[in-house]
Amino acid sequence: MKTDNNPWYWIPLLNFASGFPYVIIISVSVLMYKNLGISNEDIGLYTSLLYLPWVIKPLWSPFIDLHGTKRKWFLAMQLFISIAFLLVGFIIPTTQFFMMSLAIFWVAAFASASNDVASDGFYLLALTKDQQSFFLGIRSTFYRASMLTGNGLIILLAGYLEHLYGDNQKAWSYTMIFVGLVMTFLTIYNYFATPKAELPIKAGETEEKNFATVFASFFKKKQIRLILAFILLFRLGESQLLKMLTPFLVDKTDVGGMGLATEDVGLIYGTFGLIALTVGGILGGIAISKQGLGKWMLPMILIMHLPIIGFVLLAHFHPASVYYIYVVVILEQFGYGFGFAAFMMYLIYVAEGESKTSHYAIATGFMALGMMLPGMLSGYIQEYLGYGNFFIWVFLATIPGIILSRFLVFPKDFGKKTEEAINQ
């Protein structure tokens, strides 16, 4: 479906608006509660539960698919999230901030998961398949850029305000208000930038479809068992790597870490890491659009996972120069940006057909489950193995996904830009 709005105007910030609330709720909240004096036990228990809406979002994705337009859904959810973050900012100075802010984060997490469903569906409806493959790298790049913004710039801001005021509550209150204002800006921008590329679902169409049929139809796809196994296992290594990377970089050298300051980690990922990620994501999308998914599936998976070897070397040799860390992070971020495009393109293929929004949500729900369960165990595994052996284990954990990818059946030219599209 063609639109009047150039996709370059709306794809970057629409996907940034999907990842930004996720990283604030799941990741930044952990450091916030830690600095506000909450115990590790409470942080681990309650912030882990905040992940659940992204895992179970397929359960209500058919409702989004069958009622209203995706554009109305993601704009409403983004506005709701903006208000939620502002409320958290105002609640932090109160005595009951912990449980009250958790309750708001919990509701905002459902809104954020719904925003993801609607944004994904809008992407599939508003663009042709040629455009989907071309912009896939841009899409995943800006989603990951939002993660780096939260874990880098937002944390740097909070740290600066902590030093400025000498009051962690005031610092984090102002930080969350700023986060709410950023989310408000994104909502307003997406309101004006995104095209009206779809029509509301008609009443007669909702009668022909219902929740059960939409949900069940996903599990009737060919190779569904292999597909689910691949989705669950593809990020087995990455899910554990992401949880333990920051602790590894900031832990003292006497316990196997690299001994960096929090600000150093933010700078590494927020500068060179972000540049490498952006370049990798753009090149990944271009590669698939030029030659198709079949040619690039295996090379992209390998390029995504091989940089883990760099962390194995860092953990074993602990080089004194920070530049070695920069090199490893740059390679890891480039590999992720370039290689993850293949996985996301395959999920688009899996969602093909009727109810593609719901089916894409189901696929990404299983992907979230594949991230959550290993991530929950990663700390225990790392503590048992130590950082050096842990990164070896993480590298080995990528092998099942590589093996399964060789048995997947899909059109080899899927995602390839056609001559007709090139001449347009």
XYZ file of C-alpha atoms in Angstrom:
424
model
C 0.000 0.000 0.000
C 1.424 3.339 -1.036
C 1.282 6.324 1.276
C 1.699 10.048 0.814
C 4.199 10.233 3.655
C 7.800 9.273 2.929
C 8.667 6.253 5.125
C 11.953 7.935 6.044
C 9.912 10.553 7.918
C 8.003 8.196 10.194
C 9.708 4.777 10.455
C 12.699 5.905 12.596
C 10.789 7.652 15.377
C 7.799 5.301 15.314
C 10.128 2.428 16.159
C 12.112 4.563 18.589
C 8.787 5.122 20.366
C 8.363 1.344 20.656
C 11.738 0.659 22.224
C 12.028 3.735 24.451
C 9.268 2.882 26.968
C 10.430 -0.732 27.023
C 13.969 0.150 28.093
C 12.729 2.633 30.697
C 10.328 0.130 32.267
C 12.533 -2.973 32.080
C 16.087 -1.660 32.408
C 16.309 1.918 33.653
C 13.797 1.216 36.443
C 16.241 -1.310 37.947
C 18.977 1.296 38.411
C 16.426 3.874 39.563
C 15.080 1.634 42.334
C 18.619 0.625 43.309
C 19.657 4.253 43.744
C 16.457 4.991 45.656
C 17.296 2.384 48.286
C 15.142 -0.586 47.259
C 16.595 -4.014 48.121
C 17.978 -6.305 45.420
C 15.399 -8.961 46.339
C 12.469 -6.604 45.728
C 14.055 -5.194 42.588
C 14.652 -8.648 41.127
C 11.165 -9.910 41.928
C 9.013 -6.965 40.923
C 10.912 -5.633 37.917
C 11.064 -9.137 36.411
C 7.262 -9.261 36.504
C 7.169 -6.078 34.425
C 8.454 -8.121 31.465
C 5.350 -10.320 31.357
C 3.108 -8.072 29.179
C 5.521 -8.415 26.246
C 5.438 -12.204 26.583
C 1.651 -12.523 26.698
C 0.792 -9.724 24.250
C -0.357 -12.275 21.624
C -3.351 -12.968 23.874
C -4.899 -9.558 23.139
C -3.273 -8.763 19.790
C -6.317 -10.094 17.849
C -8.454 -7.454 19.579
C -6.132 -4.745 18.235
C -6.165 -6.433 14.848
C -9.965 -6.532 14.679
C -10.966 -3.155 16.145
C -10.088 0.326 14.914
C -6.902 1.213 13.041
C -3.333 0.483 14.052
C -2.531 4.194 13.853
C -5.211 5.115 16.391
C -4.002 2.338 18.670
C -0.324 3.289 18.765
C -1.045 7.009 19.118
C -3.399 6.347 22.052
C -0.928 3.997 23.728
C 1.995 6.390 23.292
C -0.029 9.208 24.855
C -0.959 6.935 27.756
C 2.701 5.976 28.292
C 3.724 9.653 28.255
C 1.250 10.428 31.042
C 2.386 7.345 32.993
C 6.049 8.413 32.986
C 5.119 11.933 34.080
C 3.085 10.470 36.956
C 6.038 8.326 38.048
C 8.196 11.461 38.100
C 5.743 13.248 40.389
C 5.280 10.181 42.630
C 8.969 9.482 43.333
C 9.291 12.156 46.097
C 6.410 10.558 48.052
C 6.810 7.961 50.824
C 4.851 5.243 48.961
C 6.665 5.754 45.653
C 7.833 2.137 45.251
C 4.490 0.337 45.062
C 2.741 3.263 43.377
C 5.378 3.606 40.677
C 5.407 -0.164 40.145
C 1.644 -0.120 39.611
C 1.998 2.661 37.035
C 4.904 0.884 35.325
C 2.816 -2.294 35.206
C -0.065 -0.579 33.415
C 2.375 1.294 31.172
C 3.999 -2.037 30.267
C 0.679 -3.317 28.894
C 0.277 -0.067 26.964
C 3.819 -0.373 25.621
C 3.270 -3.984 24.517
C 0.039 -2.889 22.795
C 1.933 -0.038 21.143
C 4.390 -2.613 19.784
C 1.566 -4.722 18.340
C -0.048 -1.740 16.636
C 3.247 -0.302 15.356
C 4.308 -3.673 13.941
C 0.935 -4.088 12.262
C 1.085 -0.580 10.825
C 4.521 -1.304 9.370
C 3.190 -4.439 7.657
C 0.110 -2.659 6.289
C 1.580 0.700 5.258
C 4.578 -0.613 3.278
C 5.010 -2.944 0.348
C 7.131 -6.086 0.856
C 9.982 -4.379 -1.005
C 9.829 -1.424 1.342
C 9.535 -3.729 4.365
C 12.806 -5.464 3.537
C 14.613 -2.214 2.717
C 13.531 -0.408 5.884
C 13.909 -3.428 8.149
C 17.458 -2.444 9.075
C 16.369 1.147 9.767
C 13.505 -0.133 11.883
C 15.582 -2.444 14.058
C 18.373 0.140 14.275
C 16.163 2.845 15.756
C 14.522 0.351 18.091
C 17.951 -0.607 19.391
C 18.990 3.077 19.398
C 16.172 3.725 21.851
C 17.689 1.053 24.097
C 21.062 2.774 23.982
C 19.398 6.125 24.665
C 17.740 4.747 27.794
C 20.750 2.826 29.065
C 23.158 5.591 28.041
C 21.875 9.150 27.859
C 19.007 8.834 30.349
C 21.250 7.150 32.919
C 23.950 9.770 32.324
C 21.343 12.474 32.934
C 20.214 10.827 36.165
C 23.813 10.492 37.339
C 24.526 14.122 36.553
C 21.440 15.248 38.492
C 22.382 13.031 41.445
C 25.742 14.801 41.676
C 24.169 18.195 41.065
C 21.481 18.012 43.752
C 22.926 15.427 46.119
C 19.375 14.075 46.350
C 18.598 10.871 44.462
C 14.828 11.280 44.781
C 14.879 14.738 43.235
C 17.309 13.587 40.536
C 15.196 10.616 39.472
C 11.978 12.605 39.762
C 13.302 15.151 37.271
C 14.716 12.366 35.084
C 11.358 10.579 34.814
C 9.560 13.859 34.098
C 12.077 14.441 31.303
C 11.416 10.888 30.031
C 7.685 11.654 30.004
C 8.297 14.831 28.008
C 10.443 12.929 25.485
C 7.648 10.386 25.063
C 5.143 13.223 24.623
C 7.287 14.712 21.855
C 7.456 11.319 20.114
C 3.677 10.968 20.314
C 3.075 14.400 18.802
C 5.642 13.798 16.070
C 4.125 10.429 15.140
C 0.663 12.002 15.019
C 1.776 14.382 12.267
C 4.346 12.163 10.501
C 2.564 8.820 10.127
C 0.239 8.421 7.146
C -3.403 7.392 7.327
C -2.634 4.194 5.482
C -5.523 1.961 6.532
C -9.266 1.830 6.979
C -11.110 0.815 10.154
C -12.252 -2.787 10.341
C -15.870 -3.057 9.204
C -18.443 -4.702 11.428
C -19.066 -7.507 8.972
C -15.389 -8.412 8.908
C -15.197 -8.801 12.689
C -18.050 -11.299 12.510
C -16.091 -13.447 10.109
C -13.073 -13.446 12.413
C -12.766 -13.900 16.122
C -10.056 -14.243 18.704
C -9.923 -18.057 18.623
C -9.734 -18.423 14.847
C -7.084 -15.724 14.484
C -4.966 -17.200 17.272
C -5.391 -20.829 16.171
C -4.588 -20.081 12.537
C -1.014 -19.190 13.496
C -0.373 -22.735 14.741
C -1.581 -24.233 11.454
C 1.333 -22.819 9.489
C 3.717 -25.214 7.766
C 6.800 -26.158 9.810
C 5.204 -24.551 12.869
C 7.087 -26.756 15.361
C 10.404 -25.983 13.718
C 9.459 -22.302 13.468
C 8.665 -22.087 17.187
C 11.850 -23.940 18.125
C 13.903 -21.569 15.976
C 12.229 -18.446 17.402
C 12.715 -19.649 20.982
C 16.340 -20.729 20.540
C 17.707 -18.141 18.112
C 18.405 -15.610 20.891
C 19.417 -18.165 23.538
C 22.959 -16.804 23.678
C 22.077 -13.148 23.129
C 19.434 -13.152 25.894
C 22.073 -14.091 28.460
C 24.745 -11.842 26.964
C 22.570 -8.734 27.213
C 21.774 -9.323 30.887
C 25.402 -9.784 31.962
C 27.255 -7.329 29.706
C 26.790 -4.275 31.901
C 27.693 -6.127 35.143
C 30.793 -7.484 33.374
C 31.895 -4.032 32.258
C 31.359 -2.338 35.644
C 32.381 -5.158 38.017
C 35.802 -4.888 39.643
C 38.695 -6.711 38.036
C 39.190 -8.882 41.106
C 35.839 -10.559 40.428
C 36.480 -10.865 36.691
C 34.943 -7.610 35.466
C 36.485 -4.759 33.500
C 36.159 -2.120 36.242
C 34.545 0.651 34.164
C 32.526 3.498 35.668
C 28.818 3.691 34.851
C 29.418 6.881 32.863
C 32.077 5.110 30.757
C 29.620 2.373 29.793
C 27.054 4.979 28.781
C 29.592 6.815 26.656
C 30.857 3.665 24.923
C 27.400 2.493 23.921
C 25.978 5.967 23.342
C 28.659 7.081 20.869
C 30.670 4.527 18.899
C 28.257 1.722 19.743
C 25.308 3.703 18.422
C 27.171 4.610 15.221
C 28.157 0.991 14.601
C 24.616 -0.181 15.267
C 23.150 2.351 12.851
C 25.588 1.477 10.059
C 25.065 -2.254 10.576
C 21.270 -1.935 10.569
C 21.226 0.113 7.368
C 23.577 -2.269 5.552
C 21.598 -5.295 6.746
C 18.347 -3.986 5.319
C 20.017 -3.024 2.039
C 21.647 -6.474 1.697
C 18.340 -8.326 2.042
C 16.510 -5.938 -0.295
C 19.162 -6.468 -2.973
C 19.693 -10.241 -2.822
C 16.930 -11.724 -0.684
C 16.779 -13.466 2.667
C 17.958 -16.850 1.383
C 21.427 -15.608 0.502
C 21.928 -13.658 3.721
C 20.276 -15.724 6.460
C 23.336 -17.763 7.493
C 25.981 -15.038 6.950
C 23.914 -12.559 8.986
C 23.410 -15.004 11.851
C 27.158 -15.668 11.976
C 28.044 -11.960 11.815
C 25.615 -11.334 14.669
C 27.047 -14.026 16.942
C 30.790 -14.115 16.200
C 31.566 -10.861 18.105
C 30.804 -12.763 21.322
C 34.330 -14.132 20.961
C 35.543 -10.599 21.707
C 33.971 -10.737 25.169
C 35.533 -14.165 25.731
C 38.932 -12.608 25.043
C 38.243 -9.571 27.256
C 37.182 -11.807 30.145
C 40.296 -13.977 29.875
C 42.995 -11.368 29.201
C 41.584 -8.168 30.810
C 43.533 -5.694 28.638
C 44.426 -2.471 30.438
C 43.555 -0.193 27.521
C 39.903 0.822 27.203
C 40.310 0.890 23.431
C 40.068 -2.909 23.291
C 36.663 -2.616 24.921
C 35.651 -0.021 22.356
C 36.643 -2.365 19.509
C 34.676 -5.292 20.936
C 31.583 -3.172 21.595
C 31.737 -1.652 18.103
C 31.963 -5.117 16.518
C 29.147 -6.434 18.714
C 26.835 -3.525 17.919
C 27.592 -3.630 14.189
C 27.050 -7.389 14.135
C 23.751 -7.038 15.968
C 22.477 -4.275 13.684
C 23.518 -6.155 10.544
C 22.568 -9.684 11.574
C 19.291 -9.143 13.414
C 17.705 -7.896 10.189
C 17.613 -11.497 8.920
C 15.731 -12.744 11.969
C 13.160 -9.938 11.822
C 12.678 -10.479 8.072
C 11.980 -14.144 8.744
C 9.355 -13.206 11.355
C 7.668 -11.051 8.701
C 7.593 -14.112 6.450
C 6.088 -16.216 9.246
C 3.348 -13.600 9.735
C 2.394 -13.551 6.043
C -1.276 -14.077 5.204
C -4.491 -13.019 6.886
C -4.274 -11.490 10.366
C -0.609 -10.638 9.834
C -0.656 -8.160 12.715
C -1.804 -10.803 15.199
C 0.519 -13.448 13.783
C 3.497 -11.113 13.960
C 2.590 -10.345 17.558
C 2.433 -14.051 18.367
C 5.833 -14.617 16.766
C 7.413 -11.731 18.682
C 5.704 -12.954 21.848
C 7.530 -16.259 21.529
C 10.689 -14.285 20.805
C 10.160 -12.376 24.072
C 9.679 -15.670 25.917
C 12.942 -16.893 24.420
C 14.600 -13.777 25.829
C 12.954 -13.804 29.255
C 13.538 -17.364 30.462
C 17.283 -17.642 29.682
C 17.790 -14.078 30.896
C 16.287 -14.976 34.260
C 18.858 -17.739 34.669
C 21.843 -15.855 33.263
C 22.923 -14.392 36.611
C 23.022 -17.797 38.270
C 24.925 -19.294 35.331
C 27.455 -16.454 35.335
C 27.997 -16.710 39.065
C 28.609 -20.437 38.772
C 30.892 -20.298 35.726
C 32.648 -16.939 36.163
C 32.756 -14.361 33.379
C 35.360 -16.114 31.233
C 33.538 -19.452 31.025
C 30.160 -17.725 30.932
C 30.928 -15.997 27.642
C 32.154 -19.303 26.206
C 28.805 -20.827 27.236
C 26.950 -17.906 25.643
C 28.801 -18.465 22.378
C 27.970 -22.188 22.444
C 24.313 -21.326 23.146
C 24.075 -19.685 19.710
C 24.723 -23.000 17.919
C 21.193 -24.523 18.188
C 19.667 -21.516 16.444
C 22.274 -21.691 13.672
C 21.563 -25.392 13.102
C 17.777 -24.941 13.055
C 18.038 -22.081 10.554
C 19.381 -24.503 7.949
C 16.118 -26.494 7.982
C 13.734 -23.559 7.554
C 11.835 -23.426 4.267
C 11.046 -20.006 2.786
C 11.387 -18.296 -0.614
C 15.061 -17.558 -1.129
C 14.271 -14.199 -2.716
C 11.900 -13.167 0.088
C 12.496 -9.488 0.876
C 14.326 -8.861 -2.385
C 13.364 -5.658 -4.125
C 11.750 -6.347 -7.495
C 12.731 -4.625 -10.729
C 9.323 -2.958 -10.770
C 9.950 -1.417 -7.349
C 13.444 -0.329 -8.354
C 12.112 1.573 -11.360
C 9.413 3.375 -9.360
